[in-house]
PDB file of C-alpha atoms in Angstrom:
ATOM      1  CA  MET A1307      -0.056  -0.036  -0.066  1.00 81.00           C
ATOM      2  CA  LYS A1308       2.763   2.438   1.015  1.00 80.00           C
ATOM      3  CA  LYS A1309       4.511   1.712  -2.344  1.00 83.00           C
ATOM      4  CA  LEU A1310       1.344   2.779  -4.202  1.00 82.00           C
ATOM      5  CA  ILE A1311       0.750   5.861  -2.342  1.00 83.00           C
ATOM      6  CA  TYR A1312       4.495   7.138  -3.025  1.00 82.00           C
ATOM      7  CA  SER A1313       3.990   5.904  -6.657  1.00 83.00           C
ATOM      8  CA  PHE A1314       0.789   8.151  -7.401  1.00 80.00           C
ATOM      9  CA  ALA A1315       2.339  11.080  -5.284  1.00 80.00           C
ATOM     10  CA  LEU A1316       5.529  10.449  -7.955  1.00 77.00           C
ATOM     11  CA  ILE A1317       3.276  10.822 -10.555  1.00 80.00           C
ATOM     12  CA  PHE A1318       1.211  13.576  -9.196  1.00 75.00           C
ATOM     13  CA  MET A1319       4.814  15.562  -8.467  1.00 72.00           C
ATOM     14  CA  LEU A1320       6.198  14.987 -12.216  1.00 71.00           C
ATOM     15  CA  GLY A1321       3.099  15.902 -13.344  1.00 71.00           C
ATOM     16  CA  LEU A1322       3.019  19.317 -12.022  1.00 62.00           C
ATOM     17  CA  SER A1323       6.718  20.067 -12.461  1.00 63.00           C
ATOM     18  CA  MET A1324       6.625  18.876 -16.669  1.00 61.00           C
ATOM     19  CA  ASN A1325       5.205  22.635 -16.714  1.00 57.00           C
ATOM     20  CA  THR A1326       7.368  24.717 -14.890  1.00 49.00           C
ATOM     21  CA  VAL A1327      10.257  22.653 -16.558  1.00 47.00           C
ATOM     22  CA  SER A1328       8.795  23.093 -20.201  1.00 49.00           C
ATOM     23  CA  ALA A1329       7.971  26.569 -19.324  1.00 46.00           C
ATOM     24  CA  ALA A1330      12.051  27.679 -18.147  1.00 44.00           C
ATOM     25  CA  THR A1331      13.762  26.520 -20.623  1.00 51.00           C
ATOM     26  CA  THR A1332      15.059  28.809 -23.339  1.00 53.00           C
ATOM     27  CA  LYS A1333      16.273  28.315 -26.506  1.00 56.00           C
ATOM     28  CA  ASP A1334      20.385  29.031 -26.758  1.00 55.00           C
ATOM     29  CA  LYS A1335      21.016  30.991 -30.350  1.00 59.00           C
ATOM     30  CA  VAL A1336      23.331  28.225 -32.378  1.00 59.00           C
ATOM     31  CA  GLU A1337      25.913  29.974 -33.925  1.00 71.00           C
ATOM     32  CA  MET A1338      25.928  29.069 -37.967  1.00 71.00           C
ATOM     33  CA  THR A1339      28.969  29.248 -40.120  1.00 80.00           C
ATOM     34  CA  VAL A1340      29.007  31.294 -43.499  1.00 85.00           C
ATOM     35  CA  GLU A1341      27.930  28.532 -45.503  1.00 85.00           C
ATOM     36  CA  GLN A1342      25.046  27.654 -43.340  1.00 82.00           C
ATOM     37  CA  LYS A1343      23.778  31.394 -43.123  1.00 84.00           C
ATOM     38  CA  ALA A1344      24.016  31.466 -47.104  1.00 87.00           C
ATOM     39  CA  GLN A1345      22.140  28.150 -47.181  1.00 87.00           C
ATOM     40  CA  LEU A1346      19.323  29.693 -45.333  1.00 85.00           C
ATOM     41  CA  GLU A1347      19.171  32.702 -47.329  1.00 89.00           C
ATOM     42  CA  LYS A1348      18.464  30.406 -50.479  1.00 90.00           C
ATOM     43  CA  ILE A1349      15.915  28.733 -48.931  1.00 88.00           C
ATOM     44  CA  THR A1350      14.431  31.958 -47.478  1.00 89.00           C
ATOM     45  CA  ASN A1351      14.452  33.287 -51.192  1.00 92.00           C
ATOM     46  CA  ARG A1352      13.259  30.352 -52.657  1.00 90.00           C
ATOM     47  CA  VAL A1353      10.422  30.197 -50.108  1.00 89.00           C
ATOM     48  CA  GLU A1354       9.429  33.493 -51.087  1.00 91.00           C
ATOM     49  CA  GLU A1355       9.306  32.953 -54.463  1.00 91.00           C
ATOM     50  CA  ILE A1356       7.061  30.165 -54.227  1.00 88.00           C
ATOM     51  CA  LYS A1357       4.874  32.081 -52.012  1.00 89.00           C
ATOM     52  CA  ALA A1358       4.395  34.992 -54.625  1.00 90.00           C
ATOM     53  CA  MET A1359       3.850  32.094 -57.519  1.00 88.00           C
ATOM     54  CA  ASP A1360       0.382  32.074 -59.065  1.00 88.00           C
ATOM     55  CA  LYS A1361      -0.321  28.478 -58.492  1.00 86.00           C
ATOM     56  CA  SER A1362      -3.942  28.819 -59.983  1.00 89.00           C
ATOM     57  CA  HIS A1363      -2.657  28.069 -63.604  1.00 90.00           C
ATOM     58  CA  MET A1364      -0.450  25.097 -62.259  1.00 90.00           C
ATOM     59  CA  SER A1365      -1.180  21.059 -62.567  1.00 93.00           C
ATOM     60  CA  ARG A1366      -1.801  19.321 -59.655  1.00 93.00           C
ATOM     61  CA  ALA A1367       1.498  17.450 -60.040  1.00 94.00           C
ATOM     62  CA  GLU A1368       3.422  21.019 -60.246  1.00 92.00           C
ATOM     63  CA  ARG A1369       1.278  21.893 -56.566  1.00 92.00           C
ATOM     64  CA  LYS A1370       2.508  18.590 -55.386  1.00 94.00           C
ATOM     65  CA  GLU A1371       6.061  19.184 -56.215  1.00 92.00           C
ATOM     66  CA  LEU A1372       5.946  22.593 -54.556  1.00 92.00           C
ATOM     67  CA  ARG A1373       4.747  21.411 -51.373  1.00 92.00           C
ATOM     68  CA  ASN A1374       7.129  18.175 -51.299  1.00 94.00           C
ATOM     69  CA  GLU A1375      10.081  21.022 -52.377  1.00 92.00           C
ATOM     70  CA  LEU A1376       8.838  23.201 -49.169  1.00 91.00           C
ATOM     71  CA  LYS A1377       8.297  19.986 -46.948  1.00 92.00           C
ATOM     72  CA  ALA A1378      12.234  19.124 -47.455  1.00 91.00           C
ATOM     73  CA  MET A1379      13.480  22.608 -47.206  1.00 88.00           C
ATOM     74  CA  LYS A1380      11.882  23.045 -44.069  1.00 87.00           C
ATOM     75  CA  LYS A1381      13.105  20.139 -42.824  1.00 86.00           C
ATOM     76  CA  GLU A1382      16.814  21.368 -44.159  1.00 85.00           C
ATOM     77  CA  ALA A1383      15.929  24.574 -42.151  1.00 81.00           C
ATOM     78  CA  ARG A1384      15.337  22.922 -39.126  1.00 79.00           C
ATOM     79  CA  ALA A1385      18.203  20.555 -39.293  1.00 78.00           C
ATOM     80  CA  MET A1386      20.914  23.781 -39.094  1.00 76.00           C
ATOM     81  CA  GLY A1387      18.755  24.887 -36.217  1.00 68.00           C
ATOM     82  CA  GLY A1388      20.141  22.075 -34.032  1.00 62.00           C
ATOM     83  CA  GLY A1389      18.186  21.339 -31.157  1.00 60.00           C
ATOM     84  CA  VAL A1390      16.595  17.851 -29.870  1.00 62.00           C
ATOM     85  CA  TYR A1391      12.829  17.271 -30.202  1.00 65.00           C
ATOM     86  CA  LEU A1392      11.139  14.581 -28.441  1.00 69.00           C
ATOM     87  CA  SER A1393       7.570  13.340 -28.883  1.00 76.00           C
ATOM     88  CA  VAL A1394       5.112  13.472 -26.355  1.00 80.00           C
ATOM     89  CA  GLY A1395       4.579   9.556 -26.268  1.00 81.00           C
ATOM     90  CA  ALA A1396       8.604   9.614 -26.172  1.00 80.00           C
ATOM     91  CA  ILE A1397       8.004  11.725 -23.071  1.00 84.00           C
ATOM     92  CA  ILE A1398       5.936   9.360 -21.206  1.00 86.00           C
ATOM     93  CA  ILE A1399       8.001   6.586 -22.089  1.00 85.00           C
ATOM     94  CA  ILE A1400      10.753   8.216 -20.328  1.00 85.00           C
ATOM     95  CA  ILE A1401       8.813   8.733 -17.385  1.00 88.00           C
ATOM     96  CA  LEU A1402       7.154   5.172 -17.179  1.00 87.00           C
ATOM     97  CA  LEU A1403      10.459   3.718 -17.697  1.00 85.00           C
ATOM     98  CA  LEU A1404      11.755   5.926 -14.806  1.00 87.00           C
ATOM     99  CA  ILE A1405       8.897   5.017 -12.602  1.00 88.00           C
ATOM    100  CA  LEU A1406       9.601   1.174 -12.878  1.00 86.00           C
ATOM    101  CA  ILE A1407      13.580   1.470 -12.321  1.00 85.00           C
ATOM    102  CA  LEU A1408      12.693   3.378  -9.465  1.00 80.00           C
TER     103      LEU A1408
END
């Protein structure tokens, strides 16, 4: 019974601290090299060109190619920025593993 109460208390405390931990983290600026800045500038210019295009006269295949190009550029831009992203599912699994270990 004591273990059950302790585990519920631990889950409750972790649940409360999750909001404060996520609110307290700040993103540190990652210094980029000259090549990375140039590549990011190219990506930005291309995105602006795509936004300015008249897409009403394009075929479905052309619009799909543009969407895929934008997705690829978004992934590349995120990779340059660095950082580690954890999904909610991964965080829950980590918490459950910690509870089981402790």
